[in-house]
Amino acid sequence: MTAPVVAAVVPAAGLGQRLGADGPKAMHLLGGEPMLVHSVRTLAAGPVDLVVVATPPGLGAEVLAQLAGAHPGAELSVVDGGATRSDSVRLALAALPPSVRVVLVHDAARPLVPAALVAAVVAAVEGGADAVVPGLPVTDTVKQVDGADVVVATVDRSALRAVQTPQGFRREVLDTAYAGPESGTATDDAGHVERAGGVVVVVPGAEEAFKVTRPLDLVLAEAVLAGRRQAGG
Ligand code: C5P
């Protein structure tokens, strides 16, 4: 097997408290399979050579067993995740072999990401971008409030994008961004790159790449998956 060039890091170590799940969110079932299995299967079916999953500490062997058969086109490894999403990503980045040049970071909790979006993000990085995020226009009106929940401004939503994963990076760019001091404010990977002074570009996102966070998201995800299965996809 040739050395991997495109890798996907999958943070899957969250506990999913907002989902009300009684185990790790990534292992919550969707259409009878853990969300993580759906995510890894889509990544491995495309231009990704290696998938590294950050699992809840101690669950690596169980996760590897669950993922057997879900990654025919890609190598797979697991690392113990950390206390925060950033910690989990940092630990997975440290496990990438030197041959890797392009890194995707994809939330396990976005199980229905279309394969075409994964391919588009990789293509944008291979086309020369340092950092790429999929984004969609914001449809709600967004208010800025003070500490007492009094509105201080209505933000111009035409200049806002709600960003998703997979986010894609030149490997050096992401490594450098994660090597910097932890600010605690970056809630995505591109945020680390921005803080380090890097340029991040937005490509069109996909509605089906939504993150399963709350119970209602799970209802939507089951409906989307049922629709796909009915359509033979
Ligand atoms: O909590 P949130 O929905 O933002 O989590 C996004 C992704 O990050 C999920 O796939 C979750 O499993 C992962 N995560 C992680 N390690 C943590 C917290 C979250 O890998 N400590």
GROMACS .gro file of C-alpha atoms and ligand atoms in nm:
model
  254
    1MET     CA    1   0.000   0.000   0.000
    2THR     CA    2   0.134   0.348  -0.088
    3ALA     CA    3   0.199   0.602   0.188
    4PRO     CA    4  -0.114   0.811   0.268
    5VAL     CA    5  -0.122   1.167   0.130
    6VAL     CA    6  -0.478   1.276   0.217
    7ALA     CA    7  -0.586   1.206   0.576
    8ALA     CA    8  -0.908   1.270   0.764
    9VAL     CA    9  -0.906   1.333   1.138
   10VAL     CA   10  -1.240   1.251   1.300
   11PRO     CA   11  -1.299   1.387   1.650
   12ALA     CA   12  -1.545   1.140   1.802
   13ALA     CA   13  -1.469   1.168   2.173
   14GLY     CA   14  -1.758   1.393   2.278
   15LEU     CA   15  -2.014   1.277   2.530
   16GLY     CA   16  -2.318   1.422   2.358
   17GLN     CA   17  -2.484   1.565   2.666
   18ARG     CA   18  -2.703   1.799   2.457
   19LEU     CA   19  -2.832   1.496   2.269
   20GLY     CA   20  -2.938   1.335   2.594
   21ALA     CA   21  -2.753   1.019   2.489
   22ASP     CA   22  -2.630   0.776   2.755
   23GLY     CA   23  -2.304   0.697   2.574
   24PRO     CA   24  -2.060   0.875   2.341
   25LYS     CA   25  -2.252   1.077   2.081
   26ALA     CA   26  -2.051   0.936   1.790
   27MET     CA   27  -2.170   0.585   1.879
   28HIS     CA   28  -2.537   0.685   1.884
   29LEU     CA   29  -2.728   0.479   1.631
   30LEU     CA   30  -2.862   0.626   1.310
   31GLY     CA   31  -3.043   0.385   1.080
   32GLY     CA   32  -2.912   0.102   1.299
   33GLU     CA   33  -2.543   0.200   1.278
   34PRO     CA   34  -2.329   0.437   1.488
   35MET     CA   35  -2.306   0.790   1.346
   36LEU     CA   36  -1.929   0.743   1.334
   37VAL     CA   37  -1.967   0.450   1.093
   38HIS     CA   38  -2.166   0.668   0.851
   39SER     CA   39  -1.904   0.944   0.869
   40VAL     CA   40  -1.604   0.715   0.818
   41ARG     CA   41  -1.772   0.525   0.535
   42THR     CA   42  -1.828   0.846   0.339
   43LEU     CA   43  -1.475   0.976   0.401
   44ALA     CA   44  -1.314   0.645   0.303
   45ALA     CA   45  -1.523   0.616  -0.015
   46GLY     CA   46  -1.367   0.935  -0.153
   47PRO     CA   47  -1.019   1.080  -0.193
   48VAL     CA   48  -0.913   1.005   0.167
   49ASP     CA   49  -0.624   0.756   0.212
   50LEU     CA   50  -0.616   0.744   0.593
   51VAL     CA   51  -0.877   0.805   0.863
   52VAL     CA   52  -0.768   0.872   1.223
   53VAL     CA   53  -1.051   0.864   1.477
   54ALA     CA   54  -1.017   1.026   1.821
   55THR     CA   55  -1.229   0.805   2.046
   56PRO     CA   56  -1.344   0.840   2.404
   57PRO     CA   57  -1.042   0.727   2.610
   58GLY     CA   58  -1.027   0.350   2.641
   59LEU     CA   59  -1.285   0.279   2.368
   60GLY     CA   60  -1.039   0.246   2.077
   61ALA     CA   61  -1.064  -0.132   2.041
   62GLU     CA   62  -1.444  -0.122   2.049
   63VAL     CA   63  -1.450   0.155   1.787
   64LEU     CA   64  -1.209  -0.032   1.560
   65ALA     CA   65  -1.438  -0.335   1.577
   66GLN     CA   66  -1.743  -0.123   1.490
   67LEU     CA   67  -1.562   0.029   1.193
   68ALA     CA   68  -1.443  -0.299   1.043
   69GLY     CA   69  -1.573  -0.305   0.686
   70ALA     CA   70  -1.659   0.068   0.681
   71HIS     CA   71  -1.331   0.185   0.526
   72PRO     CA   72  -1.250  -0.037   0.227
   73GLY     CA   73  -1.063   0.238   0.043
   74ALA     CA   74  -0.861   0.380   0.332
   75GLU     CA   75  -0.637   0.288   0.623
   76LEU     CA   76  -0.785   0.338   0.970
   77SER     CA   77  -0.635   0.407   1.310
   78VAL     CA   78  -0.764   0.529   1.646
   79VAL     CA   79  -0.622   0.746   1.922
   80ASP     CA   80  -0.763   0.835   2.263
   81GLY     CA   81  -0.938   1.173   2.245
   82GLY     CA   82  -0.900   1.454   2.497
   83ALA     CA   83  -1.108   1.673   2.726
   84THR     CA   84  -1.205   1.920   2.452
   85ARG     CA   85  -1.262   1.889   2.078
   86SER     CA   86  -0.939   2.081   2.017
   87ASP     CA   87  -0.749   1.838   2.239
   88SER     CA   88  -0.895   1.545   2.046
   89VAL     CA   89  -0.793   1.696   1.711
   90ARG     CA   90  -0.443   1.777   1.839
   91LEU     CA   91  -0.394   1.418   1.958
   92ALA     CA   92  -0.509   1.279   1.623
   93LEU     CA   93  -0.286   1.519   1.427
   94ALA     CA   94   0.012   1.391   1.624
   95ALA     CA   95  -0.062   1.042   1.494
   96LEU     CA   96  -0.042   1.132   1.123
   97PRO     CA   97   0.254   0.987   0.931
   98PRO     CA   98   0.497   1.228   0.758
   99SER     CA   99   0.368   1.142   0.408
  100VAL     CA  100   0.037   1.322   0.474
  101ARG     CA  101   0.008   1.658   0.291
  102VAL     CA  102  -0.367   1.734   0.308
  103VAL     CA  103  -0.570   1.702   0.629
  104LEU     CA  104  -0.946   1.706   0.661
  105VAL     CA  105  -1.107   1.742   1.001
  106HIS     CA  106  -1.459   1.603   1.012
  107ASP     CA  107  -1.699   1.582   1.307
  108ALA     CA  108  -1.824   1.228   1.365
  109ALA     CA  109  -2.150   1.402   1.449
  110ARG     CA  110  -2.205   1.506   1.084
  111PRO     CA  111  -2.287   1.154   0.962
  112LEU     CA  112  -2.477   1.251   0.647
  113VAL     CA  113  -2.213   1.468   0.484
  114PRO     CA  114  -2.239   1.416   0.105
  115ALA     CA  115  -1.937   1.253  -0.059
  116ALA     CA  116  -1.934   1.538  -0.313
  117LEU     CA  117  -1.866   1.788  -0.034
  118VAL     CA  118  -1.568   1.585   0.092
  119ALA     CA  119  -1.430   1.574  -0.263
  120ALA     CA  120  -1.485   1.949  -0.313
  121VAL     CA  121  -1.293   2.039   0.004
  122VAL     CA  122  -1.000   1.815  -0.087
  123ALA     CA  123  -0.997   1.960  -0.441
  124ALA     CA  124  -0.986   2.316  -0.306
  125VAL     CA  125  -0.683   2.238  -0.089
  126GLU     CA  126  -0.512   2.049  -0.371
  127GLY     CA  127  -0.590   2.352  -0.589
  128GLY     CA  128  -0.375   2.572  -0.366
  129ALA     CA  129  -0.585   2.690  -0.069
  130ASP     CA  130  -0.424   2.678   0.276
  131ALA     CA  131  -0.750   2.627   0.461
  132VAL     CA  132  -1.103   2.558   0.335
  133VAL     CA  133  -1.436   2.550   0.519
  134PRO     CA  134  -1.780   2.460   0.380
  135GLY     CA  135  -2.033   2.728   0.470
  136LEU     CA  136  -2.398   2.813   0.419
  137PRO     CA  137  -2.573   3.150   0.438
  138VAL     CA  138  -2.736   3.218   0.775
  139THR     CA  139  -3.116   3.212   0.746
  140ASP     CA  140  -3.218   3.337   1.092
  141THR     CA  141  -3.179   3.701   1.190
  142VAL     CA  142  -2.890   3.723   1.435
  143LYS     CA  143  -2.892   3.960   1.735
  144GLN     CA  144  -2.600   4.054   1.952
  145VAL     CA  145  -2.696   4.083   2.321
  146ASP     CA  146  -2.536   4.213   2.638
  147GLY     CA  147  -2.497   4.022   2.965
  148ALA     CA  148  -2.861   4.090   3.055
  149ASP     CA  149  -2.991   3.957   2.721
  150VAL     CA  150  -3.076   4.306   2.597
  151VAL     CA  151  -3.020   4.343   2.224
  152VAL     CA  152  -2.734   4.575   2.138
  153ALA     CA  153  -2.720   4.514   1.762
  154THR     CA  154  -2.869   4.325   1.470
  155VAL     CA  155  -2.585   4.169   1.276
  156ASP     CA  156  -2.582   4.201   0.894
  157ARG     CA  157  -2.645   3.836   0.809
  158SER     CA  158  -2.555   3.876   0.443
  159ALA     CA  159  -2.191   3.869   0.551
  160LEU     CA  160  -2.229   3.563   0.776
  161ARG     CA  161  -2.174   3.195   0.698
  162ALA     CA  162  -2.257   2.898   0.919
  163VAL     CA  163  -1.963   2.666   0.871
  164GLN     CA  164  -1.954   2.289   0.869
  165THR     CA  165  -1.706   2.007   0.832
  166PRO     CA  166  -1.506   1.859   0.669
  167GLN     CA  167  -1.267   2.151   0.692
  168GLY     CA  168  -0.955   2.101   0.481
  169PHE     CA  169  -0.598   2.219   0.531
  170ARG     CA  170  -0.251   2.200   0.399
  171ARG     CA  171  -0.089   1.982   0.661
  172GLU     CA  172   0.179   2.236   0.762
  173VAL     CA  173  -0.083   2.506   0.807
  174LEU     CA  174  -0.294   2.301   1.049
  175ASP     CA  175   0.008   2.164   1.238
  176THR     CA  176   0.141   2.518   1.289
  177ALA     CA  177  -0.198   2.651   1.398
  178TYR     CA  178  -0.243   2.372   1.654
  179ALA     CA  179   0.113   2.415   1.782
  180GLY     CA  180   0.026   2.766   1.904
  181PRO     CA  181  -0.108   2.845   2.252
  182GLU     CA  182  -0.464   2.732   2.325
  183SER     CA  183  -0.698   3.033   2.323
  184GLY     CA  184  -1.009   2.847   2.425
  185THR     CA  185  -1.222   3.053   2.185
  186ALA     CA  186  -1.175   2.856   1.861
  187THR     CA  187  -1.478   2.629   1.818
  188ASP     CA  188  -1.358   2.489   1.487
  189ASP     CA  189  -1.025   2.402   1.328
  190ALA     CA  190  -1.016   2.696   1.090
  191GLY     CA  191  -1.046   2.920   1.394
  192HIS     CA  192  -0.700   2.808   1.501
  193VAL     CA  193  -0.565   2.892   1.154
  194GLU     CA  194  -0.730   3.237   1.162
  195ARG     CA  195  -0.576   3.308   1.501
  196ALA     CA  196  -0.235   3.214   1.360
  197GLY     CA  197  -0.287   3.470   1.078
  198GLY     CA  198  -0.376   3.223   0.801
  199VAL     CA  199  -0.624   3.274   0.516
  200VAL     CA  200  -0.937   3.058   0.525
  201VAL     CA  201  -1.168   3.035   0.224
  202VAL     CA  202  -1.532   2.926   0.222
  203VAL     CA  203  -1.673   2.681  -0.033
  204PRO     CA  204  -2.047   2.609  -0.063
  205GLY     CA  205  -2.160   2.379   0.218
  206ALA     CA  206  -2.439   2.121   0.208
  207GLU     CA  207  -2.759   2.115   0.412
  208GLU     CA  208  -2.714   1.741   0.475
  209ALA     CA  209  -2.377   1.807   0.642
  210PHE     CA  210  -2.563   1.938   0.950
  211LYS     CA  211  -2.432   1.842   1.294
  212VAL     CA  212  -2.641   1.613   1.511
  213THR     CA  213  -2.642   1.801   1.839
  214ARG     CA  214  -2.994   1.803   1.982
  215PRO     CA  215  -3.268   1.536   1.982
  216LEU     CA  216  -3.452   1.709   1.693
  217ASP     CA  217  -3.140   1.679   1.477
  218LEU     CA  218  -3.161   1.303   1.521
  219VAL     CA  219  -3.519   1.300   1.394
  220LEU     CA  220  -3.409   1.493   1.084
  221ALA     CA  221  -3.108   1.267   1.031
  222GLU     CA  222  -3.324   0.952   1.046
  223ALA     CA  223  -3.563   1.105   0.792
  224VAL     CA  224  -3.282   1.202   0.553
  225LEU     CA  225  -3.126   0.857   0.579
  226ALA     CA  226  -3.460   0.684   0.521
  227GLY     CA  227  -3.509   0.900   0.212
  228ARG     CA  228  -3.168   0.805   0.079
  229ARG     CA  229  -3.226   0.436   0.140
  230GLN     CA  230  -3.562   0.456  -0.035
  231ALA     CA  231  -3.390   0.624  -0.329
  232GLY     CA  232  -3.134   0.342  -0.329
  233GLY     CA  233  -2.846   0.566  -0.217
  234C5P     O1  234  -1.971   1.890   2.108
  234C5P     P1  235  -1.969   1.912   1.960
  234C5P     O2  236  -2.100   1.878   1.896
  234C5P     O3  237  -1.918   2.045   1.916
  234C5P     O4  238  -1.865   1.805   1.905
  234C5P     C1  239  -1.822   1.806   1.771
  234C5P     C2  240  -1.738   1.681   1.747
  234C5P     O5  241  -1.623   1.685   1.831
  234C5P     C3  242  -1.814   1.552   1.780
  234C5P     O6  243  -1.793   1.457   1.675
  234C5P     C4  244  -1.753   1.509   1.912
  234C5P     O7  245  -1.750   1.367   1.929
  234C5P     C5  246  -1.610   1.563   1.902
  234C5P     N1  247  -1.545   1.587   2.033
  234C5P     C6  248  -1.424   1.523   2.063
  234C5P     N2  249  -1.364   1.541   2.186
  234C5P     C7  250  -1.424   1.616   2.281
  234C5P     C8  251  -1.546   1.683   2.252
  234C5P     C9  252  -1.605   1.668   2.125
  234C5P     O8  253  -1.370   1.451   1.979
  234C5P     N3  254  -1.364   1.626   2.400
   0.00000   0.00000   0.00000
